[in-house]
Coordinates of C-alpha atoms in Angstrom, one line a residue:
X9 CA -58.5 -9.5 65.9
X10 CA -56.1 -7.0 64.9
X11 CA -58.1 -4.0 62.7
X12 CA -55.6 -1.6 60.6
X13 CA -56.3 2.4 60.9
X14 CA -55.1 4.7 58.4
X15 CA -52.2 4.0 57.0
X16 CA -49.0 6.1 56.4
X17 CA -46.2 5.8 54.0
X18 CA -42.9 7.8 54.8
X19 CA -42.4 10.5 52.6
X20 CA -39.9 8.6 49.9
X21 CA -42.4 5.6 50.3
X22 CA -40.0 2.9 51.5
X23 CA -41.5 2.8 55.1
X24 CA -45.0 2.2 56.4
X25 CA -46.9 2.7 59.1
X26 CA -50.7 2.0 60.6
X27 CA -52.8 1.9 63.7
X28 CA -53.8 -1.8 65.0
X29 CA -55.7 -2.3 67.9
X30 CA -55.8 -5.9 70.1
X31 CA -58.8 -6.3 72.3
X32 CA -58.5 -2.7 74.3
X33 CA -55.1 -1.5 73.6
X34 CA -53.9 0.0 70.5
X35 CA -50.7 -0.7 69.0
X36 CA -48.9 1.1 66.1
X37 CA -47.4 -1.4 63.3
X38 CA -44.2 -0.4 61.9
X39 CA -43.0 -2.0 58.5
X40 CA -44.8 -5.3 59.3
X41 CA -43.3 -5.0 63.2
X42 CA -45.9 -4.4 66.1
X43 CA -44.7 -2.2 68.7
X44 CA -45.9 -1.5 72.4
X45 CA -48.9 -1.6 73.5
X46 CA -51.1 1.8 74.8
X47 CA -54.7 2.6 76.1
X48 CA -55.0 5.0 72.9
X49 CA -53.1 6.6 69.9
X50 CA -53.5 10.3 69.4
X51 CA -55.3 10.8 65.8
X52 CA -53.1 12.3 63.2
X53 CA -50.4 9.9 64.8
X54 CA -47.9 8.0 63.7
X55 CA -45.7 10.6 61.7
X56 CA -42.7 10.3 59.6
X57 CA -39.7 12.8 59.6
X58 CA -39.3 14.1 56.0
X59 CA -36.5 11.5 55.0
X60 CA -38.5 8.7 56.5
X61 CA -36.1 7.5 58.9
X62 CA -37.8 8.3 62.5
X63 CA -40.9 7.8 63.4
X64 CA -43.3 10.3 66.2
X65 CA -46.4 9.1 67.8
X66 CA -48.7 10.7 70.7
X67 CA -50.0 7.8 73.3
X68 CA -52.4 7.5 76.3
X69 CA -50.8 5.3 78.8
X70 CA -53.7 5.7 81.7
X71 CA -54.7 8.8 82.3
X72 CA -51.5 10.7 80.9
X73 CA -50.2 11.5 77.6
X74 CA -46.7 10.7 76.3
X75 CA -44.4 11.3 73.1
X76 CA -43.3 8.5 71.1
X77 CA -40.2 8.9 69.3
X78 CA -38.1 5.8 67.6
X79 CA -39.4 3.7 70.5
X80 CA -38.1 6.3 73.1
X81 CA -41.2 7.6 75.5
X82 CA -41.4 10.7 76.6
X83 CA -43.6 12.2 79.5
X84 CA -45.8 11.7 81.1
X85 CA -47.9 14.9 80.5
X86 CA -51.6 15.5 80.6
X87 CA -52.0 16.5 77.1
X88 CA -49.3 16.2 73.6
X89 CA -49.9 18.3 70.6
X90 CA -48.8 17.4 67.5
X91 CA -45.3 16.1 66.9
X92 CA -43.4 18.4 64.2
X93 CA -40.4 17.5 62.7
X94 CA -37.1 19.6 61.7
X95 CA -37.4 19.8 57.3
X96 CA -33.8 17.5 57.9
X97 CA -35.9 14.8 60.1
X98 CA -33.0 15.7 63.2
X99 CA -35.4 17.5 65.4
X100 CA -38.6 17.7 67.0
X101 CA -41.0 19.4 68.8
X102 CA -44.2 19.6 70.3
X103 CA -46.3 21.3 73.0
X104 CA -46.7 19.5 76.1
X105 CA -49.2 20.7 78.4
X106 CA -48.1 19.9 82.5
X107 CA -51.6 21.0 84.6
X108 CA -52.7 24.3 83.4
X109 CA -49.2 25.1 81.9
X110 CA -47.9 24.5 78.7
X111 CA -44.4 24.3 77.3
X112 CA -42.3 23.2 74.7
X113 CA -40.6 19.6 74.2
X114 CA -37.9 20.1 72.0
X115 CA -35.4 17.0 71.0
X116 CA -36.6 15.3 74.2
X117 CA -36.2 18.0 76.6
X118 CA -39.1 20.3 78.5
X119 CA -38.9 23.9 77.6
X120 CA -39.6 26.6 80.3
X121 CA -43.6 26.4 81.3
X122 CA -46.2 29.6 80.4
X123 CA -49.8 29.7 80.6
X124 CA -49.8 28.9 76.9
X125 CA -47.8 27.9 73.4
X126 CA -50.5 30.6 71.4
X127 CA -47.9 29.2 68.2
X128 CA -45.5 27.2 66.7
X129 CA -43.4 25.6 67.6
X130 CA -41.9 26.3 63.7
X131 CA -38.3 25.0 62.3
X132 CA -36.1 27.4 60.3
X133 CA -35.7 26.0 56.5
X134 CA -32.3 24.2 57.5
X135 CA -33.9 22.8 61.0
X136 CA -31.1 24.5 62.8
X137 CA -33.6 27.3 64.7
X138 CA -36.9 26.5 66.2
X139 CA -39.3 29.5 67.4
X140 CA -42.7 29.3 69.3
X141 CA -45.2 31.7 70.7
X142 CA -45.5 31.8 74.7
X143 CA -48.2 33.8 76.2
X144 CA -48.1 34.9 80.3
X145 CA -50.5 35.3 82.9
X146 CA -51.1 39.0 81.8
X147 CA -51.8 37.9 78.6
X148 CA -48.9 39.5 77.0
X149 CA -46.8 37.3 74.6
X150 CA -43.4 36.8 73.5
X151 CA -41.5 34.8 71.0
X152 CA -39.4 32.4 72.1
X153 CA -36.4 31.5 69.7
X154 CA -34.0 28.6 70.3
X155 CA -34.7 28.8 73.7
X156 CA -33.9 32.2 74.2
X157 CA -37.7 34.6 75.3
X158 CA -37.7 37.5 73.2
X159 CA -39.2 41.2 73.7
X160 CA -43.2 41.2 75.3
X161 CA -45.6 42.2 73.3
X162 CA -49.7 42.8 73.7
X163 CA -50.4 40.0 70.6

């Protein structure tokens, strides 16, 4: 028996979205269509970009994590934070978290690994710039903007 979760409407309302689980494995439900099948779906999961065309969701596949993006997977990793769109709905990050290292997944791609993302990631107003904080061993931290690491600071 398939039990809905919460339910989420894209932003302009046209699309929805819901959690549905089948026996053990959970399955999100996209505009009436099931997709693939997972162990578990990260709460606060599925999101909608801001126009409502792409869709982000956070899966346990075994012991690992992966980012779900339009049907593409991303990962494995052994934790996901929260998917956040660009305000255009193009882009999107999230922290991924390899071990006891963290980094940033941005569009797809594995950012450079710290000890930790302390905050962000954040998209400019016009999604064109993303910036995140990254902390070292030492503690010290430094912003890290479209890709590029930034002067080190004490906090």
């Amino acid at each position: 028996m398939i039990r809905p979760g919460p339910l989420t409407f894209s932003p302009d309302g046209r699309r929805l979205a819901y959690v549905a689980r089948t026996g053990h494995r959970w399955l999100i439900v996209v505009d009436g269509t099931e997709q693939k099948e997972y162990d578990e779906i990260a709460e606060g999961t599925p999101v909608f970009s801001p126009e409502g065309r792409r869709l982000a969701c956070v899966v346990r596949a075994g012991a690992k994590w992966l980012l779900v993006v339009d049907s593409e997977e991303h990962g494995p990793f052994d934790k996901v934070g929260a998917p956040v769109f660009s305000p255009d709905g193009a882009r999107l990050a999230c922290v991924v978290t390899a071990g006891d290292r963290q980094s940033a997944l941005v569009d797809g791609k594995e950012e450079k690994l710290y000890t930790a993302i302390s905050s962000g990631p954040v998209f400019s107003p016009g999604g064109k710039r993303l910036a995140y904080v990254a902390m070292r061993e030492d503690l010290q931290e430094r912003v890290v903007l479209d890709g590029k690491e930034q002067k080190l600071y004490h906090g």
